[in-house]
Amino acid sequence: MNTENVSYSTYLHLHELLSLQKLQSEPPTHSETLFIITHQAYELWFKQLLHEVEKIKVDFKQNNLPEAIHIFKRICAIMKVLLEQIDIIETITPLEFFSLRNMLKTASGFQSLQYWELEFTLGNKRSEIIKHQRDNVTRLQLEQVLHKPSIYSYFYDFLEHREIVIPKELREREHSLPPIPHQTIQDGLVKLYTEAFEVGILLELMLDFDFSFQQWRYRHAKLAERTIGYVPGTAKTTGVPYLMQYVSNSFFPDLLACKSQRNGKLIFVSTLVK
């Protein structure tokens, strides 16, 4: 791009962007534009979340606490936007959606490459997801992400900078598996909560993000329930029961588990970071 002639439109490639909402319904269904734009916006936010998570990995690796706090505040704010978008798409009535559903055929959000990249990168490793993908490129990319370290491996790096010894069995755990809670990690987290106020802020932000993501999964499942009831999903899943099965999967299981070990000295800081 010639920066001397850059404009708002050319910088954002608005001509290309605004031409991507191509309706498939015939005759055109009024709400299809909203349906397309909302899901395209989700994909853009997924892209940004993946970008931010890569930055967090570096911050954890380099023990950069201020930057890790800053980026977690950002991705928590992004999650608020994703949740608010459900309020918008809920304005599509079940009747309107059914006029679109036949047009979707086997297309489904279940096939979103970026969404599953995000889940896998954050630690929700579920290998069975890959075999259900219709696209070969998607399957290949997800297979690669499945075997890469999740954000939790980098969190271990951060904890080691804080003099928490990571058990060998956790370090040698297959990257294709989700993180598991461990007493040693939880004891270390309790110690950080009580002795390192700034780290406590980070830990609470991590939990805020984790809960926001669970809330988004729940809202998405309830949206599906409200719209289509309990009919099978377009991706040949069981639909709502399938979505509800994984709502509470946690990216940071030790953070939640250590709360049950709290004592009178444990300081909670979540009200300070909203």
PDB file of C-alpha atoms in Angstrom:
ATOM      1  CA  MET A   1       0.000   0.000   0.000  1.00  0.00           C
ATOM      2  CA  ASN A   2       1.214   3.500  -0.836  1.00  0.00           C
ATOM      3  CA  THR A   3       1.139   5.154   2.591  1.00  0.00           C
ATOM      4  CA  GLU A   4       1.109   8.621   1.039  1.00  0.00           C
ATOM      5  CA  ASN A   5      -2.386   7.962  -0.308  1.00  0.00           C
ATOM      6  CA  VAL A   6      -3.728   5.931   2.604  1.00  0.00           C
ATOM      7  CA  SER A   7      -7.258   6.685   3.725  1.00  0.00           C
ATOM      8  CA  TYR A   8      -9.655   5.260   6.278  1.00  0.00           C
ATOM      9  CA  SER A   9     -11.235   3.116   3.600  1.00  0.00           C
ATOM     10  CA  THR A  10      -8.034   1.813   2.038  1.00  0.00           C
ATOM     11  CA  TYR A  11      -6.342   1.150   5.386  1.00  0.00           C
ATOM     12  CA  LEU A  12      -9.258  -1.010   6.538  1.00  0.00           C
ATOM     13  CA  HIS A  13      -9.897  -2.506   3.065  1.00  0.00           C
ATOM     14  CA  LEU A  14     -13.527  -1.555   3.468  1.00  0.00           C
ATOM     15  CA  HIS A  15     -14.480  -2.309  -0.122  1.00  0.00           C
ATOM     16  CA  GLU A  16     -13.390  -5.932   0.315  1.00  0.00           C
ATOM     17  CA  LEU A  17     -14.743  -6.195   3.861  1.00  0.00           C
ATOM     18  CA  LEU A  18     -18.224  -4.890   3.046  1.00  0.00           C
ATOM     19  CA  SER A  19     -18.535  -7.126   0.004  1.00  0.00           C
ATOM     20  CA  LEU A  20     -18.156 -10.331   2.059  1.00  0.00           C
ATOM     21  CA  GLN A  21     -21.763 -10.541   3.236  1.00  0.00           C
ATOM     22  CA  LYS A  22     -23.191 -12.667   0.432  1.00  0.00           C
ATOM     23  CA  LEU A  23     -26.708 -13.913   1.100  1.00  0.00           C
ATOM     24  CA  GLN A  24     -27.547 -17.524   0.290  1.00  0.00           C
ATOM     25  CA  SER A  25     -31.268 -17.525   1.084  1.00  0.00           C
ATOM     26  CA  GLU A  26     -33.768 -17.439  -1.752  1.00  0.00           C
ATOM     27  CA  PRO A  27     -35.856 -15.411  -1.512  1.00  0.00           C
ATOM     28  CA  PRO A  28     -33.555 -13.290   0.687  1.00  0.00           C
ATOM     29  CA  THR A  29     -34.240 -13.549   4.417  1.00  0.00           C
ATOM     30  CA  HIS A  30     -33.985 -10.178   6.132  1.00  0.00           C
ATOM     31  CA  SER A  31     -32.038 -11.475   9.164  1.00  0.00           C
ATOM     32  CA  GLU A  32     -29.422 -13.338   7.130  1.00  0.00           C
ATOM     33  CA  THR A  33     -27.243 -10.219   6.951  1.00  0.00           C
ATOM     34  CA  LEU A  34     -27.204 -10.024  10.758  1.00  0.00           C
ATOM     35  CA  PHE A  35     -26.472 -13.762  10.977  1.00  0.00           C
ATOM     36  CA  ILE A  36     -23.482 -13.457   8.636  1.00  0.00           C
ATOM     37  CA  ILE A  37     -22.041 -10.262  10.107  1.00  0.00           C
ATOM     38  CA  THR A  38     -22.271 -11.548  13.683  1.00  0.00           C
ATOM     39  CA  HIS A  39     -20.395 -14.729  12.834  1.00  0.00           C
ATOM     40  CA  GLN A  40     -17.823 -12.896  10.753  1.00  0.00           C
ATOM     41  CA  ALA A  41     -17.279 -10.562  13.713  1.00  0.00           C
ATOM     42  CA  TYR A  42     -16.777 -13.594  15.963  1.00  0.00           C
ATOM     43  CA  GLU A  43     -14.081 -14.881  13.630  1.00  0.00           C
ATOM     44  CA  LEU A  44     -12.313 -11.515  13.723  1.00  0.00           C
ATOM     45  CA  TRP A  45     -12.372 -11.517  17.528  1.00  0.00           C
ATOM     46  CA  PHE A  46     -11.147 -15.125  17.581  1.00  0.00           C
ATOM     47  CA  LYS A  47      -8.233 -13.974  15.438  1.00  0.00           C
ATOM     48  CA  GLN A  48      -7.462 -11.185  17.900  1.00  0.00           C
ATOM     49  CA  LEU A  49      -7.733 -13.511  20.905  1.00  0.00           C
ATOM     50  CA  LEU A  50      -5.270 -15.932  19.281  1.00  0.00           C
ATOM     51  CA  HIS A  51      -2.943 -12.985  18.671  1.00  0.00           C
ATOM     52  CA  GLU A  52      -3.181 -11.868  22.303  1.00  0.00           C
ATOM     53  CA  VAL A  53      -2.674 -15.385  23.681  1.00  0.00           C
ATOM     54  CA  GLU A  54       0.582 -15.681  21.726  1.00  0.00           C
ATOM     55  CA  LYS A  55       1.715 -12.485  23.453  1.00  0.00           C
ATOM     56  CA  ILE A  56       0.778 -13.917  26.848  1.00  0.00           C
ATOM     57  CA  LYS A  57       2.915 -16.987  26.145  1.00  0.00           C
ATOM     58  CA  VAL A  58       5.923 -14.716  25.620  1.00  0.00           C
ATOM     59  CA  ASP A  59       5.102 -12.692  28.739  1.00  0.00           C
ATOM     60  CA  PHE A  60       4.885 -15.851  30.848  1.00  0.00           C
ATOM     61  CA  LYS A  61       8.133 -17.175  29.387  1.00  0.00           C
ATOM     62  CA  GLN A  62       9.921 -13.898  30.120  1.00  0.00           C
ATOM     63  CA  ASN A  63       8.301 -13.365  33.538  1.00  0.00           C
ATOM     64  CA  ASN A  64       6.806 -10.086  32.325  1.00  0.00           C
ATOM     65  CA  LEU A  65       4.101  -9.643  34.958  1.00  0.00           C
ATOM     66  CA  PRO A  66       2.909  -6.100  34.031  1.00  0.00           C
ATOM     67  CA  GLU A  67       2.410  -7.060  30.379  1.00  0.00           C
ATOM     68  CA  ALA A  68       0.657 -10.314  31.286  1.00  0.00           C
ATOM     69  CA  ILE A  69      -1.770  -8.355  33.488  1.00  0.00           C
ATOM     70  CA  HIS A  70      -2.310  -5.813  30.711  1.00  0.00           C
ATOM     71  CA  ILE A  71      -3.092  -8.444  28.062  1.00  0.00           C
ATOM     72  CA  PHE A  72      -5.361 -10.463  30.335  1.00  0.00           C
ATOM     73  CA  LYS A  73      -7.339  -7.286  31.032  1.00  0.00           C
ATOM     74  CA  ARG A  74      -7.666  -6.873  27.271  1.00  0.00           C
ATOM     75  CA  ILE A  75      -8.869 -10.395  26.543  1.00  0.00           C
ATOM     76  CA  CYS A  76     -11.349 -10.176  29.427  1.00  0.00           C
ATOM     77  CA  ALA A  77     -12.733  -7.041  27.756  1.00  0.00           C
ATOM     78  CA  ILE A  78     -12.937  -8.874  24.423  1.00  0.00           C
ATOM     79  CA  MET A  79     -14.912 -11.655  26.075  1.00  0.00           C
ATOM     80  CA  LYS A  80     -17.460  -9.079  27.232  1.00  0.00           C
ATOM     81  CA  VAL A  81     -17.941  -8.088  23.593  1.00  0.00           C
ATOM     82  CA  LEU A  82     -18.379 -11.715  22.534  1.00  0.00           C
ATOM     83  CA  LEU A  83     -21.035 -12.182  25.203  1.00  0.00           C
ATOM     84  CA  GLU A  84     -22.837  -8.999  24.142  1.00  0.00           C
ATOM     85  CA  GLN A  85     -22.926 -10.229  20.545  1.00  0.00           C
ATOM     86  CA  ILE A  86     -25.143 -13.084  21.716  1.00  0.00           C
ATOM     87  CA  ASP A  87     -27.667 -10.469  22.859  1.00  0.00           C
ATOM     88  CA  ILE A  88     -27.724  -9.205  19.277  1.00  0.00           C
ATOM     89  CA  ILE A  89     -28.052 -12.562  17.554  1.00  0.00           C
ATOM     90  CA  GLU A  90     -30.837 -13.516  19.984  1.00  0.00           C
ATOM     91  CA  THR A  91     -32.989 -10.949  18.174  1.00  0.00           C
ATOM     92  CA  ILE A  92     -33.233 -13.494  15.332  1.00  0.00           C
ATOM     93  CA  THR A  93     -36.411 -15.384  16.127  1.00  0.00           C
ATOM     94  CA  PRO A  94     -36.601 -19.187  15.884  1.00  0.00           C
ATOM     95  CA  LEU A  95     -38.891 -18.785  12.868  1.00  0.00           C
ATOM     96  CA  GLU A  96     -36.361 -16.545  11.131  1.00  0.00           C
ATOM     97  CA  PHE A  97     -33.550 -18.951  11.922  1.00  0.00           C
ATOM     98  CA  PHE A  98     -35.433 -21.922  10.503  1.00  0.00           C
ATOM     99  CA  SER A  99     -35.723 -20.017   7.230  1.00  0.00           C
ATOM    100  CA  LEU A 100     -31.904 -19.990   7.216  1.00  0.00           C
ATOM    101  CA  ARG A 101     -31.217 -23.438   8.598  1.00  0.00           C
ATOM    102  CA  ASN A 102     -31.972 -25.427   5.459  1.00  0.00           C
ATOM    103  CA  MET A 103     -29.671 -23.131   3.541  1.00  0.00           C
ATOM    104  CA  LEU A 104     -26.838 -23.899   6.013  1.00  0.00           C
ATOM    105  CA  LYS A 105     -27.110 -27.651   5.263  1.00  0.00           C
ATOM    106  CA  THR A 106     -24.038 -29.135   7.075  1.00  0.00           C
ATOM    107  CA  ALA A 107     -22.355 -25.787   7.764  1.00  0.00           C
ATOM    108  CA  SER A 108     -21.865 -25.214  11.490  1.00  0.00           C
ATOM    109  CA  GLY A 109     -19.908 -23.110  13.957  1.00  0.00           C
ATOM    110  CA  PHE A 110     -18.523 -26.481  15.046  1.00  0.00           C
ATOM    111  CA  GLN A 111     -16.346 -26.209  11.917  1.00  0.00           C
ATOM    112  CA  SER A 112     -14.710 -22.936  12.980  1.00  0.00           C
ATOM    113  CA  LEU A 113     -10.963 -23.527  12.726  1.00  0.00           C
ATOM    114  CA  GLN A 114     -10.067 -20.458  14.773  1.00  0.00           C
ATOM    115  CA  TYR A 115     -12.469 -21.328  17.567  1.00  0.00           C
ATOM    116  CA  TRP A 116     -10.931 -24.766  18.052  1.00  0.00           C
ATOM    117  CA  GLU A 117      -7.431 -23.338  17.669  1.00  0.00           C
ATOM    118  CA  LEU A 118      -8.306 -21.026  20.537  1.00  0.00           C
ATOM    119  CA  GLU A 119      -9.725 -23.828  22.688  1.00  0.00           C
ATOM    120  CA  PHE A 120      -6.680 -26.039  22.021  1.00  0.00           C
ATOM    121  CA  THR A 121      -4.168 -23.220  22.549  1.00  0.00           C
ATOM    122  CA  LEU A 122      -5.796 -22.366  25.869  1.00  0.00           C
ATOM    123  CA  GLY A 123      -5.588 -26.007  26.927  1.00  0.00           C
ATOM    124  CA  ASN A 124      -9.001 -27.508  26.165  1.00  0.00           C
ATOM    125  CA  LYS A 125      -7.415 -30.308  24.128  1.00  0.00           C
ATOM    126  CA  ARG A 126     -10.078 -32.625  22.684  1.00  0.00           C
ATOM    127  CA  SER A 127      -8.671 -34.835  19.945  1.00  0.00           C
ATOM    128  CA  GLU A 128     -12.105 -36.189  18.975  1.00  0.00           C
ATOM    129  CA  ILE A 129     -12.959 -32.753  17.577  1.00  0.00           C
ATOM    130  CA  ILE A 130     -10.503 -33.253  14.712  1.00  0.00           C
ATOM    131  CA  LYS A 131     -12.077 -36.340  13.188  1.00  0.00           C
ATOM    132  CA  HIS A 132     -15.439 -34.587  12.926  1.00  0.00           C
ATOM    133  CA  GLN A 133     -14.030 -31.790  10.743  1.00  0.00           C
ATOM    134  CA  ARG A 134     -14.987 -32.083   7.078  1.00  0.00           C
ATOM    135  CA  ASP A 135     -12.153 -29.962   5.720  1.00  0.00           C
ATOM    136  CA  ASN A 136      -8.712 -31.598   5.348  1.00  0.00           C
ATOM    137  CA  VAL A 137      -6.848 -28.325   5.930  1.00  0.00           C
ATOM    138  CA  THR A 138      -8.761 -27.738   9.162  1.00  0.00           C
ATOM    139  CA  ARG A 139      -7.988 -31.249  10.384  1.00  0.00           C
ATOM    140  CA  LEU A 140      -4.279 -30.838   9.606  1.00  0.00           C
ATOM    141  CA  GLN A 141      -4.004 -27.469  11.349  1.00  0.00           C
ATOM    142  CA  LEU A 142      -5.878 -28.640  14.424  1.00  0.00           C
ATOM    143  CA  GLU A 143      -3.689 -31.730  14.619  1.00  0.00           C
ATOM    144  CA  GLN A 144      -0.648 -29.454  14.710  1.00  0.00           C
ATOM    145  CA  VAL A 145      -2.112 -27.214  17.425  1.00  0.00           C
ATOM    146  CA  LEU A 146      -3.160 -30.268  19.430  1.00  0.00           C
ATOM    147  CA  HIS A 147       0.468 -31.324  19.831  1.00  0.00           C
ATOM    148  CA  LYS A 148       1.828 -27.870  20.645  1.00  0.00           C
ATOM    149  CA  PRO A 149       2.254 -26.659  24.245  1.00  0.00           C
ATOM    150  CA  SER A 150      -0.827 -24.896  25.537  1.00  0.00           C
ATOM    151  CA  ILE A 151      -0.744 -21.639  27.474  1.00  0.00           C
ATOM    152  CA  TYR A 152      -0.543 -23.693  30.674  1.00  0.00           C
ATOM    153  CA  SER A 153       2.960 -24.902  29.813  1.00  0.00           C
ATOM    154  CA  TYR A 154       4.041 -21.271  29.612  1.00  0.00           C
ATOM    155  CA  PHE A 155       2.248 -20.566  32.866  1.00  0.00           C
ATOM    156  CA  TYR A 156       4.496 -23.212  34.417  1.00  0.00           C
ATOM    157  CA  ASP A 157       7.478 -21.186  33.136  1.00  0.00           C
ATOM    158  CA  PHE A 158       6.068 -18.130  34.888  1.00  0.00           C
ATOM    159  CA  LEU A 159       5.579 -20.055  38.110  1.00  0.00           C
ATOM    160  CA  GLU A 160       9.151 -21.336  37.989  1.00  0.00           C
ATOM    161  CA  HIS A 161      10.337 -17.719  37.812  1.00  0.00           C
ATOM    162  CA  ARG A 162       8.396 -17.317  41.068  1.00  0.00           C
ATOM    163  CA  GLU A 163      10.294 -20.235  42.655  1.00  0.00           C
ATOM    164  CA  ILE A 164       7.496 -22.776  42.361  1.00  0.00           C
ATOM    165  CA  VAL A 165       8.872 -26.192  41.460  1.00  0.00           C
ATOM    166  CA  ILE A 166       6.881 -27.826  38.652  1.00  0.00           C
ATOM    167  CA  PRO A 167       6.627 -31.622  39.134  1.00  0.00           C
ATOM    168  CA  LYS A 168       8.348 -33.693  36.466  1.00  0.00           C
ATOM    169  CA  GLU A 169       5.160 -35.550  35.568  1.00  0.00           C
ATOM    170  CA  LEU A 170       3.516 -32.262  34.610  1.00  0.00           C
ATOM    171  CA  ARG A 171       6.457 -31.108  32.522  1.00  0.00           C
ATOM    172  CA  GLU A 172       6.578 -34.436  30.694  1.00  0.00           C
ATOM    173  CA  ARG A 173       2.824 -34.688  30.164  1.00  0.00           C
ATOM    174  CA  GLU A 174       1.801 -35.069  26.508  1.00  0.00           C
ATOM    175  CA  HIS A 175       0.912 -31.693  24.992  1.00  0.00           C
ATOM    176  CA  SER A 176      -2.116 -33.286  23.326  1.00  0.00           C
ATOM    177  CA  LEU A 177      -3.728 -33.718  26.760  1.00  0.00           C
ATOM    178  CA  PRO A 178      -5.570 -31.025  28.728  1.00  0.00           C
ATOM    179  CA  PRO A 179      -3.965 -29.641  31.899  1.00  0.00           C
ATOM    180  CA  ILE A 180      -4.738 -31.420  35.144  1.00  0.00           C
ATOM    181  CA  PRO A 181      -4.838 -29.954  38.661  1.00  0.00           C
ATOM    182  CA  HIS A 182      -1.919 -30.807  40.940  1.00  0.00           C
ATOM    183  CA  GLN A 183      -1.509 -30.228  44.666  1.00  0.00           C
ATOM    184  CA  THR A 184       2.025 -28.847  44.327  1.00  0.00           C
ATOM    185  CA  ILE A 185       0.862 -26.177  41.895  1.00  0.00           C
ATOM    186  CA  GLN A 186      -2.074 -25.279  44.117  1.00  0.00           C
ATOM    187  CA  ASP A 187       0.159 -24.914  47.178  1.00  0.00           C
ATOM    188  CA  GLY A 188       2.408 -22.610  45.177  1.00  0.00           C
ATOM    189  CA  LEU A 189      -0.535 -20.536  43.999  1.00  0.00           C
ATOM    190  CA  VAL A 190      -1.827 -20.101  47.534  1.00  0.00           C
ATOM    191  CA  LYS A 191       1.659 -18.909  48.511  1.00  0.00           C
ATOM    192  CA  LEU A 192       1.669 -16.386  45.660  1.00  0.00           C
ATOM    193  CA  TYR A 193      -1.807 -15.157  46.590  1.00  0.00           C
ATOM    194  CA  THR A 194      -0.657 -14.440  50.145  1.00  0.00           C
ATOM    195  CA  GLU A 195       2.833 -13.090  49.436  1.00  0.00           C
ATOM    196  CA  ALA A 196       2.722 -11.435  45.987  1.00  0.00           C
ATOM    197  CA  PHE A 197      -0.187  -9.017  45.612  1.00  0.00           C
ATOM    198  CA  GLU A 198       0.590  -8.163  41.966  1.00  0.00           C
ATOM    199  CA  VAL A 199       0.672 -11.841  41.004  1.00  0.00           C
ATOM    200  CA  GLY A 200      -2.684 -12.244  42.752  1.00  0.00           C
ATOM    201  CA  ILE A 201      -4.124  -9.630  40.384  1.00  0.00           C
ATOM    202  CA  LEU A 202      -2.916 -11.674  37.416  1.00  0.00           C
ATOM    203  CA  LEU A 203      -4.337 -14.905  38.831  1.00  0.00           C
ATOM    204  CA  GLU A 204      -7.757 -13.322  39.364  1.00  0.00           C
ATOM    205  CA  LEU A 205      -7.733 -11.972  35.808  1.00  0.00           C
ATOM    206  CA  MET A 206      -6.947 -15.448  34.545  1.00  0.00           C
ATOM    207  CA  LEU A 207      -9.955 -16.761  36.436  1.00  0.00           C
ATOM    208  CA  ASP A 208     -12.115 -13.916  35.127  1.00  0.00           C
ATOM    209  CA  PHE A 209     -11.174 -14.892  31.575  1.00  0.00           C
ATOM    210  CA  ASP A 210     -11.756 -18.583  32.268  1.00  0.00           C
ATOM    211  CA  PHE A 211     -15.216 -17.923  33.707  1.00  0.00           C
ATOM    212  CA  SER A 212     -16.080 -15.539  30.866  1.00  0.00           C
ATOM    213  CA  PHE A 213     -15.235 -18.220  28.335  1.00  0.00           C
ATOM    214  CA  GLN A 214     -17.375 -20.734  30.193  1.00  0.00           C
ATOM    215  CA  GLN A 215     -20.176 -18.191  30.289  1.00  0.00           C
ATOM    216  CA  TRP A 216     -19.854 -17.683  26.527  1.00  0.00           C
ATOM    217  CA  ARG A 217     -20.088 -21.455  25.943  1.00  0.00           C
ATOM    218  CA  TYR A 218     -23.180 -21.579  28.170  1.00  0.00           C
ATOM    219  CA  ARG A 219     -24.856 -18.620  26.451  1.00  0.00           C
ATOM    220  CA  HIS A 220     -24.125 -20.167  23.061  1.00  0.00           C
ATOM    221  CA  ALA A 221     -25.647 -23.477  24.150  1.00  0.00           C
ATOM    222  CA  LYS A 222     -28.746 -21.749  25.540  1.00  0.00           C
ATOM    223  CA  LEU A 223     -29.049 -19.730  22.338  1.00  0.00           C
ATOM    224  CA  ALA A 224     -29.086 -22.981  20.394  1.00  0.00           C
ATOM    225  CA  GLU A 225     -31.664 -24.403  22.806  1.00  0.00           C
ATOM    226  CA  ARG A 226     -33.877 -21.330  22.416  1.00  0.00           C
ATOM    227  CA  THR A 227     -33.571 -21.357  18.638  1.00  0.00           C
ATOM    228  CA  ILE A 228     -33.683 -25.009  17.592  1.00  0.00           C
ATOM    229  CA  GLY A 229     -34.609 -26.906  20.754  1.00  0.00           C
ATOM    230  CA  TYR A 230     -33.134 -30.400  20.941  1.00  0.00           C
ATOM    231  CA  VAL A 231     -32.920 -31.348  17.276  1.00  0.00           C
ATOM    232  CA  PRO A 232     -29.473 -32.566  16.091  1.00  0.00           C
ATOM    233  CA  GLY A 233     -26.903 -29.954  15.110  1.00  0.00           C
ATOM    234  CA  THR A 234     -26.037 -29.226  11.488  1.00  0.00           C
ATOM    235  CA  ALA A 235     -22.589 -30.761  12.056  1.00  0.00           C
ATOM    236  CA  LYS A 236     -24.202 -34.113  12.956  1.00  0.00           C
ATOM    237  CA  THR A 237     -23.698 -33.610  16.701  1.00  0.00           C
ATOM    238  CA  THR A 238     -26.456 -34.106  19.255  1.00  0.00           C
ATOM    239  CA  GLY A 239     -26.893 -30.329  19.327  1.00  0.00           C
ATOM    240  CA  VAL A 240     -27.644 -28.712  22.680  1.00  0.00           C
ATOM    241  CA  PRO A 241     -26.729 -31.753  24.861  1.00  0.00           C
ATOM    242  CA  TYR A 242     -23.334 -31.877  23.136  1.00  0.00           C
ATOM    243  CA  LEU A 243     -22.711 -28.170  23.745  1.00  0.00           C
ATOM    244  CA  MET A 244     -23.744 -28.351  27.398  1.00  0.00           C
ATOM    245  CA  GLN A 245     -21.398 -31.277  28.027  1.00  0.00           C
ATOM    246  CA  TYR A 246     -18.284 -29.090  27.818  1.00  0.00           C
ATOM    247  CA  VAL A 247     -19.543 -25.754  29.155  1.00  0.00           C
ATOM    248  CA  SER A 248     -17.555 -25.913  32.410  1.00  0.00           C
ATOM    249  CA  ASN A 249     -14.201 -27.072  31.001  1.00  0.00           C
ATOM    250  CA  SER A 250     -11.526 -24.946  32.696  1.00  0.00           C
ATOM    251  CA  PHE A 251      -8.328 -23.646  31.138  1.00  0.00           C
ATOM    252  CA  PHE A 252      -6.699 -23.080  34.548  1.00  0.00           C
ATOM    253  CA  PRO A 253      -7.899 -25.915  36.820  1.00  0.00           C
ATOM    254  CA  ASP A 254      -5.356 -25.269  39.579  1.00  0.00           C
ATOM    255  CA  LEU A 255      -6.563 -21.709  40.075  1.00  0.00           C
ATOM    256  CA  LEU A 256     -10.070 -22.851  40.815  1.00  0.00           C
ATOM    257  CA  ALA A 257      -8.957 -25.827  42.906  1.00  0.00           C
ATOM    258  CA  CYS A 258      -6.703 -23.779  45.177  1.00  0.00           C
ATOM    259  CA  LYS A 259      -9.663 -21.625  46.224  1.00  0.00           C
ATOM    260  CA  SER A 260     -10.984 -24.546  48.260  1.00  0.00           C
ATOM    261  CA  GLN A 261      -7.746 -24.521  50.250  1.00  0.00           C
ATOM    262  CA  ARG A 262      -7.918 -20.886  51.233  1.00  0.00           C
ATOM    263  CA  ASN A 263      -7.412 -19.846  54.831  1.00  0.00           C
ATOM    264  CA  GLY A 264      -7.733 -16.619  56.732  1.00  0.00           C
ATOM    265  CA  LYS A 265      -4.501 -15.267  55.242  1.00  0.00           C
ATOM    266  CA  LEU A 266      -5.501 -15.678  51.590  1.00  0.00           C
ATOM    267  CA  ILE A 267      -6.133 -12.332  49.914  1.00  0.00           C
ATOM    268  CA  PHE A 268      -8.772 -12.055  47.179  1.00  0.00           C
ATOM    269  CA  VAL A 269      -8.307  -9.206  44.737  1.00  0.00           C
ATOM    270  CA  SER A 270     -10.966  -9.817  42.071  1.00  0.00           C
ATOM    271  CA  THR A 271     -12.931  -6.726  43.109  1.00  0.00           C
ATOM    272  CA  LEU A 272      -9.868  -4.602  42.401  1.00  0.00           C
ATOM    273  CA  VAL A 273      -9.427  -5.566  38.756  1.00  0.00           C
ATOM    274  CA  LYS A 274     -12.920  -5.147  37.326  1.00  0.00           C
TER     275      LYS A 274
END
